[in-house]
mmCIF file of C-alpha atoms in Angstrom:
data_model
loop_
_atom_site.group_PDB
_atom_site.id
_atom_site.type_symbol
_atom_site.label_atom_id
_atom_site.label_comp_id
_atom_site.label_asym_id
_atom_site.label_seq_id
_atom_site.Cartn_x
_atom_site.Cartn_y
_atom_site.Cartn_z
ATOM 1 C CA UNK A 1 -7.929 -41.186 8.783
ATOM 2 C CA UNK A 2 -5.015 -43.468 9.689
ATOM 3 C CA UNK A 3 -2.737 -44.224 6.807
ATOM 4 C CA UNK A 4 0.086 -46.696 6.352
ATOM 5 C CA UNK A 5 1.428 -49.577 4.356
ATOM 6 C CA UNK A 6 2.099 -53.263 4.756
ATOM 7 C CA UNK A 7 5.620 -54.254 3.765
ATOM 8 C CA UNK A 8 6.824 -57.793 3.120
ATOM 9 C CA UNK A 9 10.373 -58.157 4.382
ATOM 10 C CA UNK A 10 12.537 -60.574 2.382
ATOM 11 C CA UNK A 11 16.178 -61.388 2.011
ATOM 12 C CA UNK A 12 17.607 -59.358 -0.862
ATOM 13 C CA UNK A 13 19.425 -61.335 -3.566
ATOM 14 C CA UNK A 14 23.193 -61.393 -3.178
ATOM 15 C CA UNK A 15 25.812 -61.724 -5.937
ATOM 16 C CA UNK A 16 29.245 -63.261 -5.482
ATOM 17 C CA UNK A 17 31.971 -62.827 -8.113
ATOM 18 C CA UNK A 18 34.563 -65.561 -8.349
ATOM 19 C CA UNK A 19 37.792 -66.035 -10.227
ATOM 20 C CA UNK A 20 38.817 -69.517 -11.364
ATOM 21 C CA UNK A 21 41.000 -71.635 -9.111
ATOM 22 C CA UNK A 22 42.168 -73.702 -12.102
ATOM 23 C CA UNK A 23 42.340 -73.194 -15.841
ATOM 24 C CA UNK A 24 44.192 -74.877 -18.693
ATOM 25 C CA UNK A 25 44.156 -75.596 -22.439
ATOM 26 C CA UNK A 26 44.168 -78.985 -24.198
ATOM 27 C CA UNK A 27 45.858 -79.400 -27.628
ATOM 28 C CA UNK A 28 44.631 -82.237 -29.856
ATOM 29 C CA UNK A 29 47.862 -82.646 -31.879
ATOM 30 C CA UNK A 30 50.189 -83.127 -28.891
ATOM 31 C CA UNK A 31 50.461 -83.766 -25.169
ATOM 32 C CA UNK A 32 51.348 -80.133 -24.583
ATOM 33 C CA UNK A 33 49.744 -78.127 -21.777
ATOM 34 C CA UNK A 34 49.357 -74.480 -20.779
ATOM 35 C CA UNK A 35 48.090 -74.454 -17.194
ATOM 36 C CA UNK A 36 50.235 -71.559 -16.018
ATOM 37 C CA UNK A 37 50.018 -69.416 -19.142
ATOM 38 C CA UNK A 38 48.170 -66.088 -19.498
ATOM 39 C CA UNK A 39 45.665 -67.433 -22.066
ATOM 40 C CA UNK A 40 43.246 -70.264 -22.753
ATOM 41 C CA UNK A 41 42.001 -71.310 -26.167
ATOM 42 C CA UNK A 42 38.863 -72.795 -27.762
ATOM 43 C CA UNK A 43 38.339 -73.733 -31.410
ATOM 44 C CA UNK A 44 40.582 -74.923 -34.262
ATOM 45 C CA UNK A 45 43.845 -73.470 -35.462
ATOM 46 C CA UNK A 46 44.621 -73.007 -39.159
ATOM 47 C CA UNK A 47 45.748 -76.654 -39.434
ATOM 48 C CA UNK A 48 42.425 -77.885 -38.042
ATOM 49 C CA UNK A 49 43.877 -78.938 -34.669
ATOM 50 C CA UNK A 50 41.484 -78.531 -31.742
ATOM 51 C CA UNK A 51 42.004 -76.406 -28.634
ATOM 52 C CA UNK A 52 39.774 -76.786 -25.596
ATOM 53 C CA UNK A 53 39.860 -74.659 -22.449
ATOM 54 C CA UNK A 54 39.216 -75.850 -18.901
ATOM 55 C CA UNK A 55 37.865 -73.715 -16.042
ATOM 56 C CA UNK A 56 36.991 -74.537 -12.438
ATOM 57 C CA UNK A 57 35.655 -72.253 -9.700
ATOM 58 C CA UNK A 58 35.548 -72.721 -5.930
ATOM 59 C CA UNK A 59 31.942 -72.181 -4.821
ATOM 60 C CA UNK A 60 32.542 -72.307 -1.057
ATOM 61 C CA UNK A 61 31.818 -68.564 -0.787
ATOM 62 C CA UNK A 62 28.147 -69.305 -1.548
ATOM 63 C CA UNK A 63 26.354 -70.028 1.768
ATOM 64 C CA UNK A 64 24.637 -73.345 2.309
ATOM 65 C CA UNK A 65 20.859 -73.577 1.960
ATOM 66 C CA UNK A 66 20.388 -70.736 -0.534
ATOM 67 C CA UNK A 67 18.454 -70.577 -3.786
ATOM 68 C CA UNK A 68 20.767 -70.010 -6.753
ATOM 69 C CA UNK A 69 18.955 -67.655 -9.136
ATOM 70 C CA UNK A 70 21.458 -67.089 -11.945
ATOM 71 C CA UNK A 71 25.018 -67.762 -13.052
ATOM 72 C CA UNK A 72 27.073 -65.985 -15.710
ATOM 73 C CA UNK A 73 30.648 -66.308 -16.926
ATOM 74 C CA UNK A 74 32.568 -63.328 -18.296
ATOM 75 C CA UNK A 75 35.670 -63.951 -20.398
ATOM 76 C CA UNK A 76 37.773 -61.453 -22.306
ATOM 77 C CA UNK A 77 38.705 -62.283 -25.888
ATOM 78 C CA UNK A 78 42.269 -61.145 -26.569
ATOM 79 C CA UNK A 79 42.706 -62.506 -30.104
ATOM 80 C CA UNK A 80 40.716 -64.307 -32.801
ATOM 81 C CA UNK A 81 41.865 -65.827 -36.076
ATOM 82 C CA UNK A 82 38.671 -65.050 -38.009
ATOM 83 C CA UNK A 83 34.948 -64.398 -37.940
ATOM 84 C CA UNK A 84 32.174 -65.118 -35.469
ATOM 85 C CA UNK A 85 31.994 -68.637 -34.060
ATOM 86 C CA UNK A 86 30.133 -70.583 -31.394
ATOM 87 C CA UNK A 87 31.857 -71.192 -28.070
ATOM 88 C CA UNK A 88 30.171 -73.676 -25.726
ATOM 89 C CA UNK A 89 30.516 -74.645 -22.074
ATOM 90 C CA UNK A 90 30.008 -78.286 -21.093
ATOM 91 C CA UNK A 91 29.992 -79.628 -17.544
ATOM 92 C CA UNK A 92 33.141 -81.700 -16.898
ATOM 93 C CA UNK A 93 32.675 -85.122 -15.330
ATOM 94 C CA UNK A 94 36.252 -85.821 -14.176
ATOM 95 C CA UNK A 95 38.675 -83.822 -12.078
ATOM 96 C CA UNK A 96 41.878 -82.557 -13.700
ATOM 97 C CA UNK A 97 45.136 -80.852 -12.887
ATOM 98 C CA UNK A 98 46.397 -77.426 -13.868
ATOM 99 C CA UNK A 99 50.132 -78.034 -13.773
ATOM 100 C CA UNK A 100 52.760 -75.339 -14.266
ATOM 101 C CA UNK A 101 53.349 -75.424 -18.033
ATOM 102 C CA UNK A 102 53.885 -72.134 -19.816
ATOM 103 C CA UNK A 103 55.661 -71.219 -23.025
ATOM 104 C CA UNK A 104 56.638 -67.700 -22.110
ATOM 105 C CA UNK A 105 54.328 -66.478 -24.893
ATOM 106 C CA UNK A 106 50.647 -66.460 -25.848
ATOM 107 C CA UNK A 107 50.506 -70.272 -25.832
ATOM 108 C CA UNK A 108 48.983 -71.072 -29.187
ATOM 109 C CA UNK A 109 50.782 -74.435 -29.234
ATOM 110 C CA UNK A 110 51.257 -74.869 -25.501
ATOM 111 C CA UNK A 111 54.383 -76.155 -23.776
ATOM 112 C CA UNK A 112 55.699 -79.515 -22.541
ATOM 113 C CA UNK A 113 53.526 -80.825 -19.687
ATOM 114 C CA UNK A 114 54.642 -80.799 -16.068
ATOM 115 C CA UNK A 115 53.512 -83.164 -13.322
ATOM 116 C CA UNK A 116 49.746 -82.930 -12.853
ATOM 117 C CA UNK A 117 49.075 -81.047 -16.091
ATOM 118 C CA UNK A 118 45.847 -81.614 -18.018
ATOM 119 C CA UNK A 119 46.588 -82.575 -21.631
ATOM 120 C CA UNK A 120 44.535 -83.972 -24.512
ATOM 121 C CA UNK A 121 45.230 -87.519 -23.280
ATOM 122 C CA UNK A 122 45.769 -86.918 -19.545
ATOM 123 C CA UNK A 123 43.652 -85.286 -16.917
ATOM 124 C CA UNK A 124 46.763 -85.346 -14.720
ATOM 125 C CA UNK A 125 50.069 -85.955 -16.487
ATOM 126 C CA UNK A 126 51.840 -88.450 -16.445
ATOM 127 C CA UNK A 127 49.653 -91.407 -15.552
ATOM 128 C CA UNK A 128 45.994 -90.367 -15.043
ATOM 129 C CA UNK A 129 44.088 -90.518 -18.336
ATOM 130 C CA UNK A 130 40.770 -89.098 -19.427
ATOM 131 C CA UNK A 131 38.214 -91.817 -20.168
ATOM 132 C CA UNK A 132 37.854 -90.145 -23.568
ATOM 133 C CA UNK A 133 40.726 -88.149 -25.050
ATOM 134 C CA UNK A 134 39.947 -84.449 -25.106
ATOM 135 C CA UNK A 135 38.111 -84.513 -21.763
ATOM 136 C CA UNK A 136 35.205 -86.233 -20.024
ATOM 137 C CA UNK A 137 32.146 -83.984 -20.212
ATOM 138 C CA UNK A 138 28.388 -83.881 -20.671
ATOM 139 C CA UNK A 139 27.415 -84.203 -24.333
ATOM 140 C CA UNK A 140 24.789 -81.461 -24.060
ATOM 141 C CA UNK A 141 26.209 -77.970 -23.722
ATOM 142 C CA UNK A 142 25.251 -75.965 -20.652
ATOM 143 C CA UNK A 143 25.353 -72.786 -22.735
ATOM 144 C CA UNK A 144 26.417 -71.579 -26.199
ATOM 145 C CA UNK A 145 27.473 -68.073 -27.114
ATOM 146 C CA UNK A 146 28.586 -66.425 -30.341
ATOM 147 C CA UNK A 147 32.036 -64.853 -30.121
ATOM 148 C CA UNK A 148 33.096 -62.401 -32.784
ATOM 149 C CA UNK A 149 36.620 -61.588 -33.941
ATOM 150 C CA UNK A 150 36.630 -58.286 -32.058
ATOM 151 C CA UNK A 151 38.587 -58.393 -28.776
ATOM 152 C CA UNK A 152 36.546 -57.590 -25.698
ATOM 153 C CA UNK A 153 34.380 -59.100 -22.985
ATOM 154 C CA UNK A 154 31.809 -61.819 -23.728
ATOM 155 C CA UNK A 155 29.274 -63.236 -21.274
ATOM 156 C CA UNK A 156 27.772 -66.722 -21.100
ATOM 157 C CA UNK A 157 24.606 -67.237 -19.035
ATOM 158 C CA UNK A 158 21.785 -69.769 -19.131
ATOM 159 C CA UNK A 159 19.524 -71.948 -16.957
ATOM 160 C CA UNK A 160 21.909 -74.811 -17.716
ATOM 161 C CA UNK A 161 24.810 -72.927 -16.144
ATOM 162 C CA UNK A 162 22.660 -72.165 -13.107
ATOM 163 C CA UNK A 163 21.845 -75.867 -12.785
ATOM 164 C CA UNK A 164 25.549 -76.714 -12.983
ATOM 165 C CA UNK A 165 26.335 -74.267 -10.178
ATOM 166 C CA UNK A 166 23.451 -75.588 -8.065
ATOM 167 C CA UNK A 167 24.677 -79.146 -8.577
ATOM 168 C CA UNK A 168 28.280 -78.298 -7.681
ATOM 169 C CA UNK A 169 27.169 -76.241 -4.702
ATOM 170 C CA UNK A 170 25.273 -79.232 -3.328
ATOM 171 C CA UNK A 171 27.883 -81.793 -4.407
ATOM 172 C CA UNK A 172 31.264 -80.140 -4.039
ATOM 173 C CA UNK A 173 33.139 -83.382 -4.683
ATOM 174 C CA UNK A 174 31.724 -83.415 -8.250
ATOM 175 C CA UNK A 175 32.815 -79.871 -9.130
ATOM 176 C CA UNK A 176 35.232 -80.377 -12.029
ATOM 177 C CA UNK A 177 34.202 -77.152 -13.756
ATOM 178 C CA UNK A 178 33.508 -76.517 -17.438
ATOM 179 C CA UNK A 179 35.278 -77.363 -20.657
ATOM 180 C CA UNK A 180 35.243 -74.528 -23.220
ATOM 181 C CA UNK A 181 34.774 -75.833 -26.773
ATOM 182 C CA UNK A 182 34.843 -73.723 -29.905
ATOM 183 C CA UNK A 183 33.533 -74.404 -33.394
ATOM 184 C CA UNK A 184 35.568 -77.520 -34.095
ATOM 185 C CA UNK A 185 35.831 -78.703 -37.680
ATOM 186 C CA UNK A 186 36.172 -75.108 -38.902
ATOM 187 C CA UNK A 187 39.796 -74.156 -39.544
ATOM 188 C CA UNK A 188 40.970 -70.873 -37.978
ATOM 189 C CA UNK A 189 37.968 -70.722 -35.622
ATOM 190 C CA UNK A 190 40.222 -70.582 -32.542
ATOM 191 C CA UNK A 191 39.560 -67.911 -29.929
ATOM 192 C CA UNK A 192 42.125 -66.796 -27.366
ATOM 193 C CA UNK A 193 40.817 -65.649 -23.979
ATOM 194 C CA UNK A 194 42.626 -64.216 -20.974
ATOM 195 C CA UNK A 195 43.231 -66.812 -18.274
ATOM 196 C CA UNK A 196 43.478 -66.429 -14.501
ATOM 197 C CA UNK A 197 47.201 -65.761 -14.963
ATOM 198 C CA UNK A 198 46.579 -62.808 -17.304
ATOM 199 C CA UNK A 199 48.602 -59.709 -16.324
ATOM 200 C CA UNK A 200 45.482 -57.541 -16.012
ATOM 201 C CA UNK A 201 43.106 -58.664 -13.265
ATOM 202 C CA UNK A 202 40.242 -56.974 -15.154
ATOM 203 C CA UNK A 203 40.715 -59.395 -18.057
ATOM 204 C CA UNK A 204 40.627 -62.615 -16.038
ATOM 205 C CA UNK A 205 37.586 -64.932 -16.197
ATOM 206 C CA UNK A 206 34.868 -64.137 -13.676
ATOM 207 C CA UNK A 207 31.886 -66.226 -12.599
ATOM 208 C CA UNK A 208 28.976 -64.237 -11.127
ATOM 209 C CA UNK A 209 26.424 -66.163 -9.081
ATOM 210 C CA UNK A 210 23.273 -64.513 -7.739
ATOM 211 C CA UNK A 211 21.526 -66.283 -4.879
ATOM 212 C CA UNK A 212 18.855 -65.603 -2.282
ATOM 213 C CA UNK A 213 18.563 -66.934 1.224
ATOM 214 C CA UNK A 214 15.706 -69.395 1.648
ATOM 215 C CA UNK A 215 13.600 -68.703 4.761
ATOM 216 C CA UNK A 216 13.296 -71.678 7.102
ATOM 217 C CA UNK A 217 10.065 -73.682 6.809
ATOM 218 C CA UNK A 218 7.202 -72.538 9.003
ATOM 219 C CA UNK A 219 6.677 -74.424 12.224
ATOM 220 C CA UNK A 220 3.307 -76.114 12.778
ATOM 221 C CA UNK A 221 2.371 -73.324 15.199
ATOM 222 C CA UNK A 222 3.188 -70.669 12.602
ATOM 223 C CA UNK A 223 1.129 -72.510 9.971
ATOM 224 C CA UNK A 224 -1.876 -72.687 12.315
ATOM 225 C CA UNK A 225 -1.613 -69.022 13.293
ATOM 226 C CA UNK A 226 -1.373 -67.885 9.660
ATOM 227 C CA UNK A 227 -4.483 -69.908 8.826
ATOM 228 C CA UNK A 228 -6.582 -68.207 11.530
ATOM 229 C CA UNK A 229 -5.019 -64.862 12.511
ATOM 230 C CA UNK A 230 -3.620 -61.741 10.884
ATOM 231 C CA UNK A 231 0.095 -61.838 10.097
ATOM 232 C CA UNK A 232 2.011 -60.513 13.106
ATOM 233 C CA UNK A 233 -1.027 -60.594 15.433
ATOM 234 C CA UNK A 234 -0.277 -61.607 19.029
ATOM 235 C CA UNK A 235 -1.973 -64.928 19.824
ATOM 236 C CA UNK A 236 -2.687 -65.509 23.524
ATOM 237 C CA UNK A 237 -2.661 -69.221 24.403
ATOM 238 C CA UNK A 238 -5.281 -68.642 27.114
ATOM 239 C CA UNK A 239 -7.733 -66.600 25.050
ATOM 240 C CA UNK A 240 -11.051 -68.268 24.135
ATOM 241 C CA UNK A 241 -12.399 -66.350 21.150
ATOM 242 C CA UNK A 242 -15.649 -68.274 20.724
ATOM 243 C CA UNK A 243 -16.201 -68.930 24.469
ATOM 244 C CA UNK A 244 -16.482 -72.703 24.072
ATOM 245 C CA UNK A 245 -14.065 -73.251 26.987
ATOM 246 C CA UNK A 246 -11.317 -74.332 24.605
ATOM 247 C CA UNK A 247 -8.521 -71.730 24.705
ATOM 248 C CA UNK A 248 -6.224 -71.111 21.769
ATOM 249 C CA UNK A 249 -3.633 -73.591 23.030
ATOM 250 C CA UNK A 250 -6.140 -76.448 22.798
ATOM 251 C CA UNK A 251 -7.482 -75.196 19.470
ATOM 252 C CA UNK A 252 -3.918 -75.344 18.155
ATOM 253 C CA UNK A 253 -3.235 -78.760 19.704
ATOM 254 C CA UNK A 254 -6.259 -80.266 17.934
ATOM 255 C CA UNK A 255 -5.932 -78.211 14.725
ATOM 256 C CA UNK A 256 -9.249 -76.454 15.263
ATOM 257 C CA UNK A 257 -10.654 -73.111 14.171
ATOM 258 C CA UNK A 258 -10.385 -70.752 17.190
ATOM 259 C CA UNK A 259 -13.445 -68.806 16.012
ATOM 260 C CA UNK A 260 -15.766 -71.779 15.493
ATOM 261 C CA UNK A 261 -17.512 -73.738 18.219
ATOM 262 C CA UNK A 262 -16.080 -77.220 18.714
ATOM 263 C CA UNK A 263 -18.032 -80.470 18.652
ATOM 264 C CA UNK A 264 -18.212 -82.209 22.033
ATOM 265 C CA UNK A 265 -16.430 -85.555 22.080
ATOM 266 C CA UNK A 266 -14.450 -84.827 18.923
ATOM 267 C CA UNK A 267 -11.004 -84.787 20.533
ATOM 268 C CA UNK A 268 -11.549 -87.028 23.601
ATOM 269 C CA UNK A 269 -14.004 -89.859 24.153
ATOM 270 C CA UNK A 270 -14.222 -92.835 26.529
ATOM 271 C CA UNK A 271 -15.604 -96.313 25.928
ATOM 272 C CA UNK A 272 -15.599 -98.443 29.055
ATOM 273 C CA UNK A 273 -12.064 -98.463 30.421
ATOM 274 C CA UNK A 274 -10.551 -97.250 27.149
ATOM 275 C CA UNK A 275 -9.939 -93.584 26.336
ATOM 276 C CA UNK A 276 -9.338 -92.164 22.880
ATOM 277 C CA UNK A 277 -7.836 -88.752 22.204
ATOM 278 C CA UNK A 278 -6.390 -86.926 19.232
ATOM 279 C CA UNK A 279 -2.951 -85.383 18.932
ATOM 280 C CA UNK A 280 -1.150 -83.532 16.156
ATOM 281 C CA UNK A 281 2.244 -85.141 15.396
ATOM 282 C CA UNK A 282 3.237 -81.992 13.501
ATOM 283 C CA UNK A 283 2.973 -79.934 16.710
ATOM 284 C CA UNK A 284 6.427 -80.892 17.930
ATOM 285 C CA UNK A 285 6.343 -78.131 20.554
ATOM 286 C CA UNK A 286 3.548 -79.785 22.551
ATOM 287 C CA UNK A 287 3.210 -82.490 25.192
ATOM 288 C CA UNK A 288 -0.225 -84.115 25.513
ATOM 289 C CA UNK A 289 -1.192 -85.600 28.895
ATOM 290 C CA UNK A 290 -4.083 -87.971 29.605
ATOM 291 C CA UNK A 291 -5.192 -87.481 33.209
ATOM 292 C CA UNK A 292 -7.740 -89.477 35.246
ATOM 293 C CA UNK A 293 -9.099 -89.518 38.793
ATOM 294 C CA UNK A 294 -12.118 -89.584 41.042
ATOM 295 C CA UNK A 295 -12.164 -85.782 41.423
ATOM 296 C CA UNK A 296 -11.130 -82.899 39.166
ATOM 297 C CA UNK A 297 -8.767 -81.506 41.801
ATOM 298 C CA UNK A 298 -6.930 -84.799 42.161
ATOM 299 C CA UNK A 299 -6.218 -86.022 38.636
ATOM 300 C CA UNK A 300 -3.091 -88.054 37.940
ATOM 301 C CA UNK A 301 -1.247 -88.408 34.646
ATOM 302 C CA UNK A 302 -1.795 -91.757 32.940
ATOM 303 C CA UNK A 303 0.191 -90.916 29.824
ATOM 304 C CA UNK A 304 2.426 -88.088 28.630
ATOM 305 C CA UNK A 305 3.292 -88.129 24.936
ATOM 306 C CA UNK A 306 6.887 -87.782 23.871
ATOM 307 C CA UNK A 307 8.041 -84.376 22.725
ATOM 308 C CA UNK A 308 8.985 -83.753 19.115
ATOM 309 C CA UNK A 309 5.882 -85.445 17.706
ATOM 310 C CA UNK A 310 7.172 -88.957 18.399
ATOM 311 C CA UNK A 311 4.649 -91.792 18.969
ATOM 312 C CA UNK A 312 3.172 -92.208 22.431
ATOM 313 C CA UNK A 313 4.571 -95.216 24.286
ATOM 314 C CA UNK A 314 3.927 -97.018 27.564
ATOM 315 C CA UNK A 315 2.044 -99.949 29.060
ATOM 316 C CA UNK A 316 -1.303 -98.158 28.849
ATOM 317 C CA UNK A 317 -1.061 -97.316 25.121
ATOM 318 C CA UNK A 318 -3.112 -99.762 23.072
ATOM 319 C CA UNK A 319 -2.703 -98.156 19.654
ATOM 320 C CA UNK A 320 -1.824 -95.075 17.621
ATOM 321 C CA UNK A 321 -3.599 -94.795 14.283
ATOM 322 C CA UNK A 322 -4.340 -92.012 11.791
ATOM 323 C CA UNK A 323 -7.623 -90.324 12.644
ATOM 324 C CA UNK A 324 -10.440 -91.325 10.313
ATOM 325 C CA UNK A 325 -12.281 -88.036 10.798
ATOM 326 C CA UNK A 326 -9.431 -85.516 11.189
ATOM 327 C CA UNK A 327 -6.737 -85.782 8.491
ATOM 328 C CA UNK A 328 -3.264 -85.105 9.816
ATOM 329 C CA UNK A 329 -4.116 -86.034 13.403
ATOM 330 C CA UNK A 330 -3.380 -89.248 15.282
ATOM 331 C CA UNK A 331 -5.877 -91.148 17.415
ATOM 332 C CA UNK A 332 -4.251 -92.438 20.596
ATOM 333 C CA UNK A 333 -6.040 -95.328 22.323
ATOM 334 C CA UNK A 334 -5.206 -95.770 26.012
ATOM 335 C CA UNK A 335 -6.389 -98.214 28.671
ATOM 336 C CA UNK A 336 -7.495 -96.378 31.827
ATOM 337 C CA UNK A 337 -6.021 -98.105 34.883
ATOM 338 C CA UNK A 338 -8.005 -98.561 38.106
ATOM 339 C CA UNK A 339 -11.718 -98.427 38.903
ATOM 340 C CA UNK A 340 -11.917 -94.795 40.057
ATOM 341 C CA UNK A 341 -11.665 -92.919 36.756
ATOM 342 C CA UNK A 342 -14.737 -90.768 37.192
ATOM 343 C CA UNK A 343 -13.013 -87.958 35.315
ATOM 344 C CA UNK A 344 -10.817 -88.142 32.216
ATOM 345 C CA UNK A 345 -9.063 -85.112 30.768
ATOM 346 C CA UNK A 346 -6.478 -84.278 28.120
ATOM 347 C CA UNK A 347 -4.205 -81.382 28.962
ATOM 348 C CA UNK A 348 -1.653 -79.787 26.698
ATOM 349 C CA UNK A 349 1.605 -78.032 27.531
ATOM 350 C CA UNK A 350 3.965 -75.977 25.372
ATOM 351 C CA UNK A 351 7.481 -77.375 25.691
#
């Protein structure tokens, strides 16, 4: 007996790993900055002063038109003052500058700001202010994680982070990154993480984004074939499966079942000098022609519909209206010119 298997081919998910293109720390007690230092901070120092980190990633490596499936941020804790504390990411709403400030040390208090530095008051020192001191960001956190006092790697991931990445991917101009906020109001809750300037590349922040290519939408022809034939089956336009003298091309053009007999007069009918025929505006690969004449071997084209599913136009077109009996199809009403229209026919051509 023959044996085999049916396999569904799909695009495998891809993961891109990105380092930040900007990072910085804000200090609530001063206008100091630390954009070029090896660390970023989140939480409160022993005096109860807040530190907030800033991170932004360039997402241009993610192809357009994909489905983002997950996002996770890995940061390495290099020092903690005490205990386990919450560290949250919030989506930033305003762009900011990194500057070149560095203290030559770990940066617990920062350094004087340089031009373009983000500080507690400024998103770009010296004259561009945050709307709210401490940063402009969404009130609701995108993700919250517990960070212990033990140095090592910690990972943040959530649907909210994925939504942020999706939003930035679609709206690159709005990508201001995340602000990293620790457990403020708790003295000595500050956490120190390696920044993008950290000496060891393995310690630097890393954003991992998993995405999958989205297949293009099915054409109208593909939809019709899948409704009536086996997947992958060759469909001959000239074949007439039910021998009703309507080959597959016409069955497709009028959205009919190729294995069921058609009703006479359903797709073309004539009343006096007016002809009515149906067309499928979704079948953008077809041209419909209304032909008339005194003999079948001498028909002339009265009307050829526009390609791409556009409405039929011309002096002979009286109306185009949705079909009352066939949802999705259009009824085209055409005046037949001349007295010799003994024969009327609709022909269809693949473009």
